[in-house]
Short mmCIF file of C-alpha atoms and ligand atoms in Angstrom, two decimals:
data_model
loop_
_atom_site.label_atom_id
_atom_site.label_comp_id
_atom_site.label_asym_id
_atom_site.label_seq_id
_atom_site.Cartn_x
_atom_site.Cartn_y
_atom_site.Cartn_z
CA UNK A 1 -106.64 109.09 153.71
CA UNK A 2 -103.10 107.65 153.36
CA UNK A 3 -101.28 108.34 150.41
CA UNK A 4 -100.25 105.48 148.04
CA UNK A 5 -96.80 105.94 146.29
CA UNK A 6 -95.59 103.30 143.42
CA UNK A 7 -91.97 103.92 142.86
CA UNK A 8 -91.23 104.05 139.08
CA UNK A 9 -87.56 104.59 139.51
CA UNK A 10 -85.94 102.44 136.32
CA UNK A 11 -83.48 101.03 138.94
CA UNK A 12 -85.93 99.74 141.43
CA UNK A 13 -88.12 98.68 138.19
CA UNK A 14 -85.64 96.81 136.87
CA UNK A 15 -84.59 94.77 139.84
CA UNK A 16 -87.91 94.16 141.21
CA UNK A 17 -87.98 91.60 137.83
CA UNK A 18 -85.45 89.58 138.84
CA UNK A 19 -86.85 89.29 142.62
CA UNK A 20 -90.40 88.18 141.09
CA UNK A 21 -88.12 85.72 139.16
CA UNK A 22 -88.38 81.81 140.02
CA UNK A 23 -85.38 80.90 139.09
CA UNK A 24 -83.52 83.72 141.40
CA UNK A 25 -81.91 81.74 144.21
CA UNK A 26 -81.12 82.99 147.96
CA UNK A 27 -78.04 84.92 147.09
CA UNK A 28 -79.22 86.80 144.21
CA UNK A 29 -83.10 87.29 145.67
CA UNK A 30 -81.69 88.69 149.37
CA UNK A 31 -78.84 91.05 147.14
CA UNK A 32 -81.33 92.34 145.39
CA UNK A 33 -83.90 92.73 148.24
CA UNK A 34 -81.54 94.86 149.71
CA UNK A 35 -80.76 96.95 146.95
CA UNK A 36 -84.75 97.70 146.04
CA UNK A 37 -84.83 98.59 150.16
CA UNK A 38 -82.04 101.07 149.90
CA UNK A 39 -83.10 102.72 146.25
CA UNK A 40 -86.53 103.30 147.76
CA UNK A 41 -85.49 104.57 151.01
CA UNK A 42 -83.16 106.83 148.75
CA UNK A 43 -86.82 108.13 147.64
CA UNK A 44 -88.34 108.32 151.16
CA UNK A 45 -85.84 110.47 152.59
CA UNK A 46 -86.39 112.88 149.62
CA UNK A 47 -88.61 115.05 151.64
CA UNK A 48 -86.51 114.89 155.37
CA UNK A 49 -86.28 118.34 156.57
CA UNK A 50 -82.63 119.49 156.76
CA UNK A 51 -81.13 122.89 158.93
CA UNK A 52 -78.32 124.98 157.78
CA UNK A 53 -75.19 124.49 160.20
CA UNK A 54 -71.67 125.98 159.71
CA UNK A 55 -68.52 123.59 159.47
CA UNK A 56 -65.31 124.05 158.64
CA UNK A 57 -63.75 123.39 155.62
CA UNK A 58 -59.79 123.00 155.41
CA UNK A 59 -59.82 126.49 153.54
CA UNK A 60 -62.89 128.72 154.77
CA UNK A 61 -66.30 128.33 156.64
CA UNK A 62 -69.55 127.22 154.77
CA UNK A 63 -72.86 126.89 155.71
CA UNK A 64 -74.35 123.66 154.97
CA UNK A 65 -76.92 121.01 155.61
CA UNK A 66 -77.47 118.78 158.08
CA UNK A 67 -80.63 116.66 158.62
CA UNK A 68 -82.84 118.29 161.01
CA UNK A 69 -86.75 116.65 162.22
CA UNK A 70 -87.67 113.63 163.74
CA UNK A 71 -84.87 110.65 164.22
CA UNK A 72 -85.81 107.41 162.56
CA UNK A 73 -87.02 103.92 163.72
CA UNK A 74 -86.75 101.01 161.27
CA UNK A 75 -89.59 98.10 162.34
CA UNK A 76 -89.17 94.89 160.39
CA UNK A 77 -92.29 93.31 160.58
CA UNK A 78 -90.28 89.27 161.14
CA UNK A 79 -89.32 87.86 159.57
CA UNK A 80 -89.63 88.85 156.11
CA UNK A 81 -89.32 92.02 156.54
CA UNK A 82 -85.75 91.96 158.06
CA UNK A 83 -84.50 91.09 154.43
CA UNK A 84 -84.85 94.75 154.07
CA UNK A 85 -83.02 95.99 156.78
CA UNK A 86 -79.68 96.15 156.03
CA UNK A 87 -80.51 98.12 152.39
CA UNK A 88 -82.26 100.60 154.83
CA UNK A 89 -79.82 101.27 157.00
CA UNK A 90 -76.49 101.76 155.05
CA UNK A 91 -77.93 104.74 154.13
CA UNK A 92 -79.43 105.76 157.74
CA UNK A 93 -77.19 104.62 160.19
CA UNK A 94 -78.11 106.22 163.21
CA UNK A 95 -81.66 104.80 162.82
CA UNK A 96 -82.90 102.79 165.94
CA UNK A 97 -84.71 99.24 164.82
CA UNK A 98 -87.15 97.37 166.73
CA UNK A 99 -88.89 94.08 165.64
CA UNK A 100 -92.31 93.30 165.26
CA UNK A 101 -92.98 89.51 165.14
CA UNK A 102 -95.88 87.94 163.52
CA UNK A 103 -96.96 85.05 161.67
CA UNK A 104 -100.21 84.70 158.80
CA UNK A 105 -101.77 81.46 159.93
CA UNK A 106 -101.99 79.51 156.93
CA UNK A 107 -105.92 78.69 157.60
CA UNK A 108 -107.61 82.04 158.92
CA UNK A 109 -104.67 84.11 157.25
CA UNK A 110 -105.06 85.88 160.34
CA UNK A 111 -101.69 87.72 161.98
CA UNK A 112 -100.62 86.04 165.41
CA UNK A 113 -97.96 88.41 167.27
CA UNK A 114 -94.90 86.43 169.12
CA UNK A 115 -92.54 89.00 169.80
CA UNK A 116 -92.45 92.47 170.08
CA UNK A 117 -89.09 95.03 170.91
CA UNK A 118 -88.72 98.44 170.36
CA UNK A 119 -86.91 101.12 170.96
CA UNK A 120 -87.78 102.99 174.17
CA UNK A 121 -88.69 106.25 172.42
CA UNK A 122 -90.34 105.68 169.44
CA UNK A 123 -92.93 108.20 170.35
CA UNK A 124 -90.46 110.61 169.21
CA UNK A 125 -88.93 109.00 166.01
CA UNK A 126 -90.34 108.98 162.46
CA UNK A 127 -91.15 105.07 162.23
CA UNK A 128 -90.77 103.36 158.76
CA UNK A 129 -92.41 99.63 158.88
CA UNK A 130 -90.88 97.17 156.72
CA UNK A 131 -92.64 94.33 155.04
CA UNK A 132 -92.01 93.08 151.58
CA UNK A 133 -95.37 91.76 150.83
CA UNK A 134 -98.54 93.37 151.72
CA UNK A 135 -101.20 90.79 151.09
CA UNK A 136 -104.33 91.08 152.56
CA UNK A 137 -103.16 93.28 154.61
CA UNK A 138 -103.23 91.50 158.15
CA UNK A 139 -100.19 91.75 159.50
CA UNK A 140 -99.45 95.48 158.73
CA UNK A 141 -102.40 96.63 160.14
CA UNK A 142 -102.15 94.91 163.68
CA UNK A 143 -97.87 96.02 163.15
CA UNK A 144 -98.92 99.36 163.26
CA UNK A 145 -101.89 98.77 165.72
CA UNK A 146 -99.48 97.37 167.95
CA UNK A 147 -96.55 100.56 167.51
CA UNK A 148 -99.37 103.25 168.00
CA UNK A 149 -101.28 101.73 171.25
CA UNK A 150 -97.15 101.79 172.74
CA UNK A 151 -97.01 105.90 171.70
CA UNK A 152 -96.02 105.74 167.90
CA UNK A 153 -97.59 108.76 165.98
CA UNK A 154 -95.56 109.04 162.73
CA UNK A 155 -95.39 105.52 161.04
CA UNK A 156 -95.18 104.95 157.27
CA UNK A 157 -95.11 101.67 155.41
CA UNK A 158 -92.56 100.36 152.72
CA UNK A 159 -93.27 97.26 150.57
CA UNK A 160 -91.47 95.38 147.85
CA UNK A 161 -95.10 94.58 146.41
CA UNK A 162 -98.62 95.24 147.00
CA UNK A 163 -102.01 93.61 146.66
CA UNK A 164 -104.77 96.31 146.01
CA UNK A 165 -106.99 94.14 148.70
CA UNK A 166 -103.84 94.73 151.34
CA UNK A 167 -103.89 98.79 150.39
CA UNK A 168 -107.57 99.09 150.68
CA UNK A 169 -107.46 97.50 154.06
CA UNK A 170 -104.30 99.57 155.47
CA UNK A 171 -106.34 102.70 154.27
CA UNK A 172 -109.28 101.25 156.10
CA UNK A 173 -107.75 100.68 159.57
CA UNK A 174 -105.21 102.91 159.36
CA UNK A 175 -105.95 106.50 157.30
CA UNK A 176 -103.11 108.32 158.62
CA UNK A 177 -100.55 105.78 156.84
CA UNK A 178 -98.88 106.48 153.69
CA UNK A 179 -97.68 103.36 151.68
CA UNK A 180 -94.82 102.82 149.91
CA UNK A 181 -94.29 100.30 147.04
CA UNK A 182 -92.31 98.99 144.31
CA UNK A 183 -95.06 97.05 142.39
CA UNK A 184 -99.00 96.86 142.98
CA UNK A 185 -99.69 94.04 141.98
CA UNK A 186 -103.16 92.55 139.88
CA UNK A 187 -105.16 90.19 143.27
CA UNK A 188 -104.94 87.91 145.82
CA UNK A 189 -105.19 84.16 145.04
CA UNK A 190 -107.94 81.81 147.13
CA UNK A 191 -104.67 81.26 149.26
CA UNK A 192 -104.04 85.15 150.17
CA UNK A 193 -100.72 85.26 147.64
CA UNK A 194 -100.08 87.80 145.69
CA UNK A 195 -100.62 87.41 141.81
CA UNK A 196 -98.21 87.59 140.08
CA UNK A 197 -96.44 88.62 143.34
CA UNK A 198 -93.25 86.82 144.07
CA UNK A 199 -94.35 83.80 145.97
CA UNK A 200 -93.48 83.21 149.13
CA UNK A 201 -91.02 86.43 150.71
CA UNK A 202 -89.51 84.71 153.81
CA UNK A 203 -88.78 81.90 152.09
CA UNK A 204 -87.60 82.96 149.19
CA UNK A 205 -85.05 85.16 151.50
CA UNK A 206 -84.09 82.49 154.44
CA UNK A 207 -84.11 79.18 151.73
CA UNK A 208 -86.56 77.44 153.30
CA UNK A 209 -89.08 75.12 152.39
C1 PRP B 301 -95.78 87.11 154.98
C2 PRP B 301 -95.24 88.48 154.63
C3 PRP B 301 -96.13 89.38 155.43
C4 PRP B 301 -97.45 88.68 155.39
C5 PRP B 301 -98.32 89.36 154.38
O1 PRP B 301 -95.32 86.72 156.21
O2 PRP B 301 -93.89 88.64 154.93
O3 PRP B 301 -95.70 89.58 156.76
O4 PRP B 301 -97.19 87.33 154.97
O5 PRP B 301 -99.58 88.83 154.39
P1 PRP B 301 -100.85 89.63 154.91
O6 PRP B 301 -100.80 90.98 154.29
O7 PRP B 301 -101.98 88.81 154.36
O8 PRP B 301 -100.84 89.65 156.40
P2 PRP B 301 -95.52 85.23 156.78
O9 PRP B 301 -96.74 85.16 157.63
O10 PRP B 301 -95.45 84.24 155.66
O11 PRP B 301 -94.32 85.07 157.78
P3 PRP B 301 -92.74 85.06 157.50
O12 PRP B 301 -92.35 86.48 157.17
O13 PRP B 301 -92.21 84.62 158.81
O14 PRP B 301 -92.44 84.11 156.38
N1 URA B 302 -96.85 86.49 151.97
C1 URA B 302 -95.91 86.20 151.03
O1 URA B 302 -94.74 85.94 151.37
N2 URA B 302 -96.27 86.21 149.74
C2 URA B 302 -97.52 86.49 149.33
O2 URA B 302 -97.79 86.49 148.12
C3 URA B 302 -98.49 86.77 150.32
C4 URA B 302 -98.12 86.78 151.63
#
């Protein structure tokens, strides 16, 4: 069974207030969207394997480390879950991102895939799936159905917040997934939001509605 990992970091804590906040607007909500993205993939990355390499220094050789393993793959799960992109990838650079685009329909709360690009070799990278809000649960689980029936074997999950019904069905469909999370949150509502949650993600990041 997946692992489920609440960060506790005071920093991510902290911010992850003023994101829940109503009366955040766009510019503060995205800043801080991206800053929760990067602190947490500061704790992902804890455990990357590194090798020892030699460079040289202006005055002597040392041996050092470099990151070693698997190359990364960043998969925004659209279009919420591009609000945590850029956070993600001032700190990894060199990782590849592909896009997986799905919608909840508002009556069956059922995921309906439009679009769908990814890198050509993400058989071979360590993929992280980005979604702030994991709800019931829907559209991570066909995201990830959808990376591992094109070749995808090492996929994790990061999310700003987390219904327990949403973690209980990832674990269900998907056992080899280990979550990531800023907040788990209390329950769903009758309208699949997350209470106390932070109300609507892609709107609260694009302005709409
Ligand atoms: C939201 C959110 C997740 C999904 C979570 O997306 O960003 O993708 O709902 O709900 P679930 O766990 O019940 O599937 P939404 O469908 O509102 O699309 P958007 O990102 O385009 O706003
Ligand atoms: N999607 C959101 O954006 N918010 C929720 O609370 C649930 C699904």
């Amino acid at each position: 069974m997946g692992k489920v990992y609440v960060f506790d970091h005071p920093l991510i804590q902290h911010k992850l207030t003023y994101i829940r906040d109503k009366n955040t607007g766009t510019k503060a909500f995205r800043e801080l969207v991206d800053e929760v993205s990067a602190l947490m993939m500061f704790e992902i990355t804890r455990e990357l394997p590194l090798e020892e390499v030699e460079v040289e220094t202006p005055v002597a050789t040392a041996k050092s480390n470099v990151l070693a393993g698997k190359k990364l793959g960043i998969i925004p799960i659209l279009r919420a879950g591009l609000g945590m992109v850029d956070g993600i990838v001032d700190l990894v650079p060199a990782a590849k991102i592909g896009h997986v685009g799905l919608y909840r329909d508002p009556e069956t709360l059922m995921p309906v895939e439009y679009y769908i690009k990814l890198p050509s070799d993400i058989h071979e990278r360590e993929l992280i799936v980005t979604d702030p809000m994991l709800a019931t649960g829907g559209s991570a689980i066909e995201a990830i159905h959808s990376l591992k029936k094109r070749g995808a074997t090492h996929i994790r999950l990061m999310c700003l917040i987390a219904a327990p019904e949403g973690v209980e069905a990832v674990q269900e469909a998907h056992p080899d997934i280990d979550i990531y999370v800023a907040g788990l949150d209390e329950k769903l509502n009758e309208k699949g939001y997350i209470i106390p949650g932070l109300g609507d993600a892609g709107d609260r990041l694009f302005g709409t509605k």
